[in-house]
Structures are given as structure tokens and as C-alpha cells.
């Protein structure tokens, strides 16, 4: 077999190695942002530290790789049959933790602005992201179940 | 023309590169933001506070338990919800046909409430109408508030009908 075949084979293995190390990131939704019972005329805030109430995503991928997290859809209202109730997601309503056992009640990284891309490196178990917000019902807000979507996009930065 | 093994290697490399490229693609995940808005509060003035005929110089008191003459409001909303209740109390009743008035007063036990576990004559609790109150709607979302009071006509009190508004303001506390 000619030597060039061995050189190609080595190149092939190198490329294979590169391809194996760049496994994709995944993002999983683990909790909705739940405002629960809301009283007409009574604003209510859900902090990102509120377990079971704050929105939560789990991002998995290569430890140490940098990812860009973008909230591509952030609501300014929830809706029920064409009726809206105002929602405010503030510039400090996001938090994250890259620890193997994430600490939502006291996250090491908090006060993040969900309106701007968040760039962070994944930990051994990826990264857990939380989002809070406030709801501001009117005094005459119609009763019922309101909802809207929140969408997060994650991608490697290449760094 | 290239040998077959070279073309095979090139094909495999391209396939792996393509896999590697797709693994770095963007990932998107969506959650819902949800809220359940409960029914609004309503309050209805169900019975006026009626002192009836009073005699000049003789104070007259209506007890909060007096079914036909004590004032009463009916509040309805979401069962079990906490509400704030604030009274706006008059100091005088005004004569409806002349510019005269008659003093009215309320004691610290002149109001009471029933959340469905009592009645007007045996209320759930006693309230000081001069102080803001925090109460909870009953299991069927209702609450009755009762109020009594005392008018003190002077010895020379002019005849006629006297009135004033007694108002309560209610709101959910969010708790």
C-alpha cells in the first residue's frame, strides 16, 4: 500500500477525532414560569430563585465550551382568548449555575439580563438557567388561565 | 482518475465533517409562562344602618347584631382569598332638608363579620371599624360585614331626616 494511503488514513483519524469532540449541545425545558394564582389589581413577582415557579432550562454539552444563550422570545403579556395581562421581564430576571448540583435558591450567577445574549462556559453537567418575571393584572382583569411562550436558543460560540 | 480507496476516504471524511458541522447547530427550547387570574371582588351594600326615630337629647345605639337595623355589606370573590377591609366612617349625619347635623360615633367593637362559619347574631369575629382589617373570604367565597353605631342628638336637635355615607373599601392582598 502506498505511503500516501497511510497519510490519508492518519488525516482521517484526526478529522474523526475532531468530529467526536465537538458533540452538540442540547437544551431541555424543565420548568415553566408559573405565576400561579393572581389577584386582580395585585402585581406578583416570581424570582429566578423560586423553585418550581421560575422558568428553568438545562443545557448540556462539552464541559468548558462557551455557549451563547439568547432568549429569542420573551413575552410582555400573557393571553387568554384575546385578553392580555401585562408581564414584565426585567434586566435582572435571569440566573444560572454550572455546578453539578445546581443551587437555584442561591445561584452563583444572578442578576443576568435576559434581553441580551448571555455568554458562559458549560460545566461538567452543563448549565442550568432560570428566569423570573412579574405579572401586573388590572383591577378588572378577567379571570381565567393566561399563558404565553418563552423561547431560548443556545449555540456554541466556538471559544 | 483517482483510485477507489481515495474516493472512499474522501467520502467518509466529508460525511464526518458534515456530522461535525451539524452538531454545533443552534438548539432551541420553549417553555410556557402561565398565570391563573382569579375572579374579581364584588361588594354590595346590603342593608343600611338605620337608627329609626331618635329623641332629642337621647343617644341611640344600633347593635351590629340587629338584623334589620345594623349596616351590612356582602363581599364575594375567590374562596379562601385574603382581603383588606377599610371603613370610611362619618362623624356626623346631615339633615337632608336643612344645614344641621347630628353626631354619630362607632366603638372599637361596633363591627363584625361572618365568613360562613357564623351568623349576624353569632359572628365569626368582631372588628374595630376605625382600623384597617385583614380578613379571609369563606370557603364559598363570601363574607358578610356588619356594623352598628351610636347617634347622639342634642337636646335641641332639629327635626327631620339625617343621613351620611358609611363606606367600606375591599381589595385582595394577594395572599
mmCIF file of C-alpha atoms in Angstrom:
data_model
loop_
_atom_site.group_PDB
_atom_site.id
_atom_site.type_symbol
_atom_site.label_atom_id
_atom_site.label_comp_id
_atom_site.label_asym_id
_atom_site.label_seq_id
_atom_site.Cartn_x
_atom_site.Cartn_y
_atom_site.Cartn_z
ATOM 1 C CA UNK A 1 0.000 0.000 0.000
ATOM 2 C CA UNK A 2 1.499 3.366 -0.921
ATOM 3 C CA UNK A 3 2.663 5.712 1.863
ATOM 4 C CA UNK A 4 0.097 8.341 0.788
ATOM 5 C CA UNK A 5 -2.662 5.980 1.884
ATOM 6 C CA UNK A 6 -1.250 5.937 5.437
ATOM 7 C CA UNK A 7 -1.009 9.700 5.425
ATOM 8 C CA UNK A 8 -4.637 9.963 4.349
ATOM 9 C CA UNK A 9 -5.623 7.427 6.938
ATOM 10 C CA UNK A 10 -3.933 9.486 9.663
ATOM 11 C CA UNK A 11 -5.720 12.576 8.398
ATOM 12 C CA UNK A 12 -8.971 10.696 8.506
ATOM 13 C CA UNK A 13 -8.393 9.719 12.141
ATOM 14 C CA UNK A 14 -7.586 13.306 13.044
ATOM 15 C CA UNK A 15 -10.804 14.502 11.469
ATOM 16 C CA UNK A 16 -12.713 11.719 13.172
ATOM 17 C CA UNK A 17 -11.229 12.811 16.468
ATOM 18 C CA UNK A 18 -12.256 16.397 15.873
ATOM 19 C CA UNK A 19 -15.733 15.359 14.948
ATOM 20 C CA UNK A 20 -16.075 13.225 18.069
ATOM 21 C CA UNK A 21 -15.055 16.018 20.441
ATOM 22 C CA UNK A 22 -17.480 18.572 19.021
ATOM 23 C CA UNK A 23 -20.645 16.850 20.214
ATOM 24 C CA UNK A 24 -23.715 19.069 20.071
ATOM 25 C CA UNK A 25 -25.256 20.979 22.917
ATOM 26 C CA UNK A 26 -28.808 20.197 23.935
ATOM 27 C CA UNK A 27 -31.311 22.305 25.809
ATOM 28 C CA UNK A 28 -34.148 20.852 27.781
ATOM 29 C CA UNK A 29 -37.037 22.687 29.393
ATOM 30 C CA UNK A 30 -37.509 21.572 32.958
ATOM 31 C CA UNK A 31 -39.995 24.089 34.377
ATOM 32 C CA UNK A 32 -42.495 26.622 33.109
ATOM 33 C CA UNK A 33 -42.567 30.147 34.514
ATOM 34 C CA UNK A 34 -45.573 29.725 36.785
ATOM 35 C CA UNK A 35 -47.237 32.772 38.300
ATOM 36 C CA UNK A 36 -49.939 30.626 39.890
ATOM 37 C CA UNK A 37 -52.990 32.342 41.332
ATOM 38 C CA UNK A 38 -53.038 36.039 40.519
ATOM 39 C CA UNK A 39 -55.457 38.513 42.059
ATOM 40 C CA UNK A 40 -56.933 41.387 40.026
ATOM 41 C CA UNK A 41 -55.065 44.593 40.781
ATOM 42 C CA UNK A 42 -52.300 42.780 42.682
ATOM 43 C CA UNK A 43 -48.928 42.578 40.877
ATOM 44 C CA UNK A 44 -46.976 39.424 41.580
ATOM 45 C CA UNK A 45 -43.270 38.731 41.135
ATOM 46 C CA UNK A 46 -41.597 35.386 40.606
ATOM 47 C CA UNK A 47 -37.879 35.491 41.363
ATOM 48 C CA UNK A 48 -35.453 33.295 39.415
ATOM 49 C CA UNK A 49 -34.670 31.681 42.759
ATOM 50 C CA UNK A 50 -38.241 30.483 43.251
ATOM 51 C CA UNK A 51 -38.084 26.709 42.963
ATOM 52 C CA UNK A 52 -40.944 25.266 40.956
ATOM 53 C CA UNK A 53 -42.118 28.714 39.868
ATOM 54 C CA UNK A 54 -39.242 30.245 37.889
ATOM 55 C CA UNK A 55 -38.734 29.098 34.323
ATOM 56 C CA UNK A 56 -35.894 26.570 34.070
ATOM 57 C CA UNK A 57 -33.804 25.132 31.256
ATOM 58 C CA UNK A 58 -30.985 22.593 31.354
ATOM 59 C CA UNK A 59 -28.256 22.979 28.752
ATOM 60 C CA UNK A 60 -25.922 20.047 28.175
ATOM 61 C CA UNK A 61 -22.765 19.928 26.094
ATOM 62 C CA UNK A 62 -18.994 19.830 26.276
ATOM 63 C CA UNK A 63 -17.537 20.891 29.587
ATOM 64 C CA UNK A 64 -15.613 24.129 29.253
ATOM 65 C CA UNK A 65 -17.104 25.097 25.914
ATOM 66 C CA UNK A 66 -18.512 28.579 25.666
ATOM 67 C CA UNK A 67 -22.159 28.936 24.674
ATOM 68 C CA UNK A 68 -24.281 31.886 23.700
ATOM 69 C CA UNK A 69 -27.746 31.806 25.270
ATOM 70 C CA UNK A 70 -30.361 34.008 23.688
ATOM 71 C CA UNK A 71 -33.941 34.483 24.790
ATOM 72 C CA UNK A 72 -35.426 34.663 21.328
ATOM 73 C CA UNK A 73 -38.979 35.076 22.631
ATOM 74 C CA UNK A 74 -39.678 36.997 25.819
ATOM 75 C CA UNK A 75 -43.293 37.890 26.494
ATOM 76 C CA UNK A 76 -44.610 41.284 27.523
ATOM 77 C CA UNK A 77 -48.033 39.831 28.185
ATOM 78 C CA UNK A 78 -49.905 36.582 28.746
ATOM 79 C CA UNK A 79 -53.037 35.942 26.760
ATOM 80 C CA UNK A 80 -56.428 34.337 27.196
ATOM 81 C CA UNK A 81 -58.823 34.374 24.256
ATOM 82 C CA UNK A 82 -57.557 37.729 23.050
ATOM 83 C CA UNK A 83 -57.400 39.294 26.511
ATOM 84 C CA UNK A 84 -53.932 40.231 27.748
ATOM 85 C CA UNK A 85 -52.389 40.586 31.162
ATOM 86 C CA UNK A 86 -49.115 42.512 31.328
ATOM 87 C CA UNK A 87 -45.863 40.755 32.148
ATOM 88 C CA UNK A 88 -42.534 42.423 32.825
ATOM 89 C CA UNK A 89 -39.288 40.506 32.447
ATOM 90 C CA UNK A 90 -36.652 42.816 33.909
ATOM 91 C CA UNK A 91 -32.963 43.190 33.089
ATOM 92 C CA UNK A 92 -32.022 41.206 36.187
ATOM 93 C CA UNK A 93 -34.511 38.361 35.988
ATOM 94 C CA UNK A 94 -32.163 35.581 34.827
ATOM 95 C CA UNK A 95 -29.712 33.435 36.786
ATOM 96 C CA UNK A 96 -27.588 30.364 36.106
ATOM 97 C CA UNK A 97 -25.421 27.743 37.707
ATOM 98 C CA UNK A 98 -22.914 25.357 36.130
ATOM 99 C CA UNK A 99 -22.424 23.219 39.211
ATOM 100 C CA UNK A 100 -23.116 19.511 39.116
ATOM 101 C CA UNK A 101 -25.858 20.120 41.668
ATOM 102 C CA UNK A 102 -27.341 23.491 40.723
ATOM 103 C CA UNK A 103 -28.308 25.795 43.572
ATOM 104 C CA UNK A 104 -31.408 27.635 42.450
ATOM 105 C CA UNK A 105 -32.140 29.327 45.756
ATOM 106 C CA UNK A 106 -28.693 30.907 45.846
ATOM 107 C CA UNK A 107 -27.292 30.766 42.326
ATOM 108 C CA UNK A 108 -23.655 31.815 41.893
ATOM 109 C CA UNK A 109 -24.536 33.876 38.816
ATOM 110 C CA UNK A 110 -27.626 36.044 39.161
ATOM 111 C CA UNK A 111 -28.989 39.374 38.037
ATOM 112 C CA UNK A 112 -28.432 38.496 34.387
ATOM 113 C CA UNK A 113 -30.200 40.432 31.644
ATOM 114 C CA UNK A 114 -32.377 38.066 29.601
ATOM 115 C CA UNK A 115 -32.859 40.770 26.974
ATOM 116 C CA UNK A 116 -29.190 40.431 25.991
ATOM 117 C CA UNK A 117 -27.281 37.318 24.887
ATOM 118 C CA UNK A 118 -25.702 35.528 27.835
ATOM 119 C CA UNK A 119 -22.288 34.006 27.139
ATOM 120 C CA UNK A 120 -20.990 31.432 29.570
ATOM 121 C CA UNK A 121 -18.926 28.237 29.718
ATOM 122 C CA UNK A 122 -20.563 24.914 30.367
ATOM 123 C CA UNK A 123 -19.717 22.989 33.483
ATOM 124 C CA UNK A 124 -19.289 19.245 33.871
ATOM 125 C CA UNK A 125 -23.041 18.818 33.931
ATOM 126 C CA UNK A 126 -23.731 21.665 31.527
ATOM 127 C CA UNK A 127 -25.593 24.703 32.754
ATOM 128 C CA UNK A 128 -28.925 25.359 34.403
ATOM 129 C CA UNK A 129 -30.718 28.575 33.542
ATOM 130 C CA UNK A 130 -33.572 30.232 35.443
ATOM 131 C CA UNK A 131 -35.910 33.070 34.565
ATOM 132 C CA UNK A 132 -38.260 35.087 36.758
ATOM 133 C CA UNK A 133 -40.680 37.887 35.981
ATOM 134 C CA UNK A 134 -43.590 39.968 37.185
ATOM 135 C CA UNK A 135 -47.241 39.953 36.247
ATOM 136 C CA UNK A 136 -49.382 43.065 36.549
ATOM 137 C CA UNK A 137 -53.098 42.308 36.347
ATOM 138 C CA UNK A 138 -55.576 45.125 36.027
ATOM 139 C CA UNK A 139 -58.167 45.755 38.713
ATOM 140 C CA UNK A 140 -60.824 44.481 36.314
ATOM 141 C CA UNK A 141 -58.701 41.687 34.839
ATOM 142 C CA UNK A 142 -60.930 38.903 33.555
ATOM 143 C CA UNK A 143 -60.497 35.662 35.416
ATOM 144 C CA UNK A 144 -59.051 32.596 33.749
ATOM 145 C CA UNK A 145 -55.869 30.824 32.711
ATOM 146 C CA UNK A 146 -53.417 33.020 30.778
ATOM 147 C CA UNK A 147 -50.256 31.871 29.005
ATOM 148 C CA UNK A 148 -47.554 32.753 26.506
ATOM 149 C CA UNK A 149 -44.319 31.282 25.200
ATOM 150 C CA UNK A 150 -40.730 31.881 26.252
ATOM 151 C CA UNK A 151 -38.098 30.552 23.898
ATOM 152 C CA UNK A 152 -34.374 30.118 24.466
ATOM 153 C CA UNK A 153 -31.747 29.427 21.835
ATOM 154 C CA UNK A 154 -28.285 28.121 22.647
ATOM 155 C CA UNK A 155 -25.257 27.744 20.413
ATOM 156 C CA UNK A 156 -21.526 27.253 20.801
ATOM 157 C CA UNK A 157 -19.508 30.391 20.282
ATOM 158 C CA UNK A 158 -16.525 28.364 19.131
ATOM 159 C CA UNK A 159 -14.396 29.612 22.034
ATOM 160 C CA UNK B 1 -8.768 9.055 -12.304
ATOM 161 C CA UNK B 2 -8.290 8.631 -8.539
ATOM 162 C CA UNK B 3 -8.106 5.141 -7.086
ATOM 163 C CA UNK B 4 -11.263 3.808 -5.446
ATOM 164 C CA UNK B 5 -9.846 3.817 -1.917
ATOM 165 C CA UNK B 6 -9.030 7.513 -2.178
ATOM 166 C CA UNK B 7 -12.580 8.314 -3.201
ATOM 167 C CA UNK B 8 -13.912 6.195 -0.332
ATOM 168 C CA UNK B 9 -11.715 8.009 2.169
ATOM 169 C CA UNK B 10 -12.794 11.379 0.795
ATOM 170 C CA UNK B 11 -16.454 10.385 1.046
ATOM 171 C CA UNK B 12 -16.108 9.258 4.669
ATOM 172 C CA UNK B 13 -14.226 12.433 5.590
ATOM 173 C CA UNK B 14 -16.915 14.596 4.034
ATOM 174 C CA UNK B 15 -19.612 12.676 5.890
ATOM 175 C CA UNK B 16 -17.825 13.112 9.228
ATOM 176 C CA UNK B 17 -17.279 16.794 8.563
ATOM 177 C CA UNK B 18 -20.952 17.142 7.811
ATOM 178 C CA UNK B 19 -21.817 15.423 11.104
ATOM 179 C CA UNK B 20 -19.397 17.607 12.965
ATOM 180 C CA UNK B 21 -20.942 20.692 11.424
ATOM 181 C CA UNK B 22 -24.462 19.790 12.371
ATOM 182 C CA UNK B 23 -23.518 19.010 15.974
ATOM 183 C CA UNK B 24 -22.651 22.655 16.578
ATOM 184 C CA UNK B 25 -26.039 23.903 15.344
ATOM 185 C CA UNK B 26 -28.332 26.060 17.407
ATOM 186 C CA UNK B 27 -30.685 24.389 19.819
ATOM 187 C CA UNK B 28 -33.988 25.918 20.844
ATOM 188 C CA UNK B 29 -36.301 25.095 23.715
ATOM 189 C CA UNK B 30 -39.580 26.671 24.726
ATOM 190 C CA UNK B 31 -41.469 26.910 27.983
ATOM 191 C CA UNK B 32 -44.789 28.456 28.849
ATOM 192 C CA UNK B 33 -45.375 31.376 31.147
ATOM 193 C CA UNK B 34 -48.684 30.729 32.862
ATOM 194 C CA UNK B 35 -50.977 32.513 35.294
ATOM 195 C CA UNK B 36 -54.448 31.949 36.640
ATOM 196 C CA UNK B 37 -56.274 35.190 37.306
ATOM 197 C CA UNK B 38 -58.922 34.690 39.939
ATOM 198 C CA UNK B 39 -62.338 36.343 39.912
ATOM 199 C CA UNK B 40 -62.594 39.978 40.940
ATOM 200 C CA UNK B 41 -64.023 41.134 44.243
ATOM 201 C CA UNK B 42 -67.528 42.483 44.461
ATOM 202 C CA UNK B 43 -69.040 44.244 47.450
ATOM 203 C CA UNK B 44 -72.672 45.172 47.806
ATOM 204 C CA UNK B 45 -74.253 47.381 50.429
ATOM 205 C CA UNK B 46 -76.998 45.016 51.559
ATOM 206 C CA UNK B 47 -78.567 46.899 54.458
ATOM 207 C CA UNK B 48 -78.435 50.495 55.658
ATOM 208 C CA UNK B 49 -77.516 51.350 59.234
ATOM 209 C CA UNK B 50 -80.894 52.575 60.472
ATOM 210 C CA UNK B 51 -81.367 54.369 63.770
ATOM 211 C CA UNK B 52 -85.047 54.940 63.161
ATOM 212 C CA UNK B 53 -86.762 57.608 65.166
ATOM 213 C CA UNK B 54 -84.482 59.250 67.713
ATOM 214 C CA UNK B 55 -85.376 61.591 70.532
ATOM 215 C CA UNK B 56 -83.508 64.891 71.053
ATOM 216 C CA UNK B 57 -81.062 64.566 73.917
ATOM 217 C CA UNK B 58 -81.226 60.746 73.959
ATOM 218 C CA UNK B 59 -78.343 58.826 72.393
ATOM 219 C CA UNK B 60 -79.487 55.880 70.335
ATOM 220 C CA UNK B 61 -77.389 52.812 69.621
ATOM 221 C CA UNK B 62 -77.871 50.147 66.971
ATOM 222 C CA UNK B 63 -76.142 46.891 67.726
ATOM 223 C CA UNK B 64 -74.205 45.169 64.944
ATOM 224 C CA UNK B 65 -76.233 42.017 65.570
ATOM 225 C CA UNK B 66 -79.556 43.751 64.903
ATOM 226 C CA UNK B 67 -80.611 42.054 61.682
ATOM 227 C CA UNK B 68 -82.897 44.702 60.264
ATOM 228 C CA UNK B 69 -81.197 47.862 61.509
ATOM 229 C CA UNK B 70 -77.430 47.187 61.524
ATOM 230 C CA UNK B 71 -75.482 48.041 58.401
ATOM 231 C CA UNK B 72 -74.404 45.094 56.247
ATOM 232 C CA UNK B 73 -72.166 44.552 53.245
ATOM 233 C CA UNK B 74 -71.898 41.340 51.248
ATOM 234 C CA UNK B 75 -68.475 40.619 49.730
ATOM 235 C CA UNK B 76 -67.840 37.904 47.161
ATOM 236 C CA UNK B 77 -64.695 36.703 45.438
ATOM 237 C CA UNK B 78 -62.355 33.746 45.288
ATOM 238 C CA UNK B 79 -62.866 31.321 48.148
ATOM 239 C CA UNK B 80 -60.222 31.493 50.846
ATOM 240 C CA UNK B 81 -58.545 34.625 49.498
ATOM 241 C CA UNK B 82 -57.211 37.234 51.890
ATOM 242 C CA UNK B 83 -58.682 40.718 51.554
ATOM 243 C CA UNK B 84 -58.153 44.081 53.186
ATOM 244 C CA UNK B 85 -61.197 45.908 54.507
ATOM 245 C CA UNK B 86 -61.129 49.606 55.313
ATOM 246 C CA UNK B 87 -64.077 51.573 56.663
ATOM 247 C CA UNK B 88 -64.714 55.219 55.923
ATOM 248 C CA UNK B 89 -66.819 56.414 58.826
ATOM 249 C CA UNK B 90 -68.796 59.619 59.115
ATOM 250 C CA UNK B 91 -68.567 61.867 62.150
ATOM 251 C CA UNK B 92 -71.977 63.402 61.596
ATOM 252 C CA UNK B 93 -75.267 62.745 59.851
ATOM 253 C CA UNK B 94 -76.543 65.639 57.764
ATOM 254 C CA UNK B 95 -80.112 66.838 57.798
ATOM 255 C CA UNK B 96 -81.493 66.264 54.323
ATOM 256 C CA UNK B 97 -83.533 69.470 54.318
ATOM 257 C CA UNK B 98 -81.620 71.934 56.484
ATOM 258 C CA UNK B 99 -77.946 72.715 57.187
ATOM 259 C CA UNK B 100 -77.857 70.943 60.512
ATOM 260 C CA UNK B 101 -76.166 67.770 61.618
ATOM 261 C CA UNK B 102 -76.149 65.129 64.301
ATOM 262 C CA UNK B 103 -73.069 63.396 65.738
ATOM 263 C CA UNK B 104 -72.503 59.697 65.084
ATOM 264 C CA UNK B 105 -69.833 57.504 66.645
ATOM 265 C CA UNK B 106 -68.515 53.964 66.379
ATOM 266 C CA UNK B 107 -66.862 51.973 69.124
ATOM 267 C CA UNK B 108 -63.965 49.547 68.757
ATOM 268 C CA UNK B 109 -66.420 46.628 68.787
ATOM 269 C CA UNK B 110 -69.117 48.069 66.584
ATOM 270 C CA UNK B 111 -68.372 45.849 63.576
ATOM 271 C CA UNK B 112 -68.289 42.111 62.976
ATOM 272 C CA UNK B 113 -68.037 39.615 60.145
ATOM 273 C CA UNK B 114 -69.300 36.230 59.105
ATOM 274 C CA UNK B 115 -67.284 34.072 56.718
ATOM 275 C CA UNK B 116 -69.914 31.359 56.628
ATOM 276 C CA UNK B 117 -68.952 29.810 59.928
ATOM 277 C CA UNK B 118 -71.222 32.076 61.987
ATOM 278 C CA UNK B 119 -74.155 34.432 61.627
ATOM 279 C CA UNK B 120 -75.005 38.052 62.301
ATOM 280 C CA UNK B 121 -76.080 37.280 65.852
ATOM 281 C CA UNK B 122 -73.116 34.925 66.383
ATOM 282 C CA UNK B 123 -70.434 36.314 64.086
ATOM 283 C CA UNK B 124 -67.119 34.752 63.123
ATOM 284 C CA UNK B 125 -65.281 37.706 64.643
ATOM 285 C CA UNK B 126 -65.556 41.269 65.956
ATOM 286 C CA UNK B 127 -63.887 44.212 64.209
ATOM 287 C CA UNK B 128 -62.840 47.724 65.096
ATOM 288 C CA UNK B 129 -64.281 49.746 62.222
ATOM 289 C CA UNK B 130 -61.786 52.534 62.838
ATOM 290 C CA UNK B 131 -58.836 50.272 61.944
ATOM 291 C CA UNK B 132 -57.917 48.577 58.659
ATOM 292 C CA UNK B 133 -58.713 44.884 58.739
ATOM 293 C CA UNK B 134 -57.295 41.824 57.014
ATOM 294 C CA UNK B 135 -59.829 39.052 56.583
ATOM 295 C CA UNK B 136 -60.256 35.956 54.500
ATOM 296 C CA UNK B 137 -63.212 35.046 52.321
ATOM 297 C CA UNK B 138 -65.070 31.929 53.349
ATOM 298 C CA UNK B 139 -64.960 28.545 51.721
ATOM 299 C CA UNK B 140 -67.647 29.541 49.245
ATOM 300 C CA UNK B 141 -66.028 32.924 48.568
ATOM 301 C CA UNK B 142 -68.416 35.033 50.650
ATOM 302 C CA UNK B 143 -68.014 37.363 53.605
ATOM 303 C CA UNK B 144 -70.594 39.474 55.420
ATOM 304 C CA UNK B 145 -69.623 42.616 57.319
ATOM 305 C CA UNK B 146 -71.937 44.118 59.897
ATOM 306 C CA UNK B 147 -71.769 47.489 61.599
ATOM 307 C CA UNK B 148 -73.609 49.230 64.377
ATOM 308 C CA UNK B 149 -73.125 52.687 65.886
ATOM 309 C CA UNK B 150 -74.496 55.423 68.090
ATOM 310 C CA UNK B 151 -76.096 58.744 67.219
ATOM 311 C CA UNK B 152 -76.122 61.497 69.829
ATOM 312 C CA UNK B 153 -78.793 64.123 69.090
ATOM 313 C CA UNK B 154 -78.572 67.295 71.092
ATOM 314 C CA UNK B 155 -81.366 68.383 73.310
ATOM 315 C CA UNK B 156 -82.281 70.976 70.708
ATOM 316 C CA UNK B 157 -81.753 68.744 67.709
ATOM 317 C CA UNK B 158 -83.926 69.907 64.800
ATOM 318 C CA UNK B 159 -86.452 67.511 63.398
ATOM 319 C CA UNK B 160 -86.002 65.814 60.048
ATOM 320 C CA UNK B 161 -84.181 63.024 58.271
ATOM 321 C CA UNK B 162 -80.419 62.738 58.705
ATOM 322 C CA UNK B 163 -78.054 60.699 56.526
ATOM 323 C CA UNK B 164 -74.407 60.076 55.785
ATOM 324 C CA UNK B 165 -72.430 57.533 53.818
ATOM 325 C CA UNK B 166 -70.687 54.654 55.577
ATOM 326 C CA UNK B 167 -68.293 53.082 53.131
ATOM 327 C CA UNK B 168 -66.017 50.077 53.057
ATOM 328 C CA UNK B 169 -63.215 49.526 50.593
ATOM 329 C CA UNK B 170 -62.096 45.971 49.924
ATOM 330 C CA UNK B 171 -59.159 44.635 47.941
ATOM 331 C CA UNK B 172 -57.278 41.395 47.534
ATOM 332 C CA UNK B 173 -53.994 41.409 49.414
ATOM 333 C CA UNK B 174 -52.519 38.811 47.056
ATOM 334 C CA UNK B 175 -52.087 36.306 49.881
#
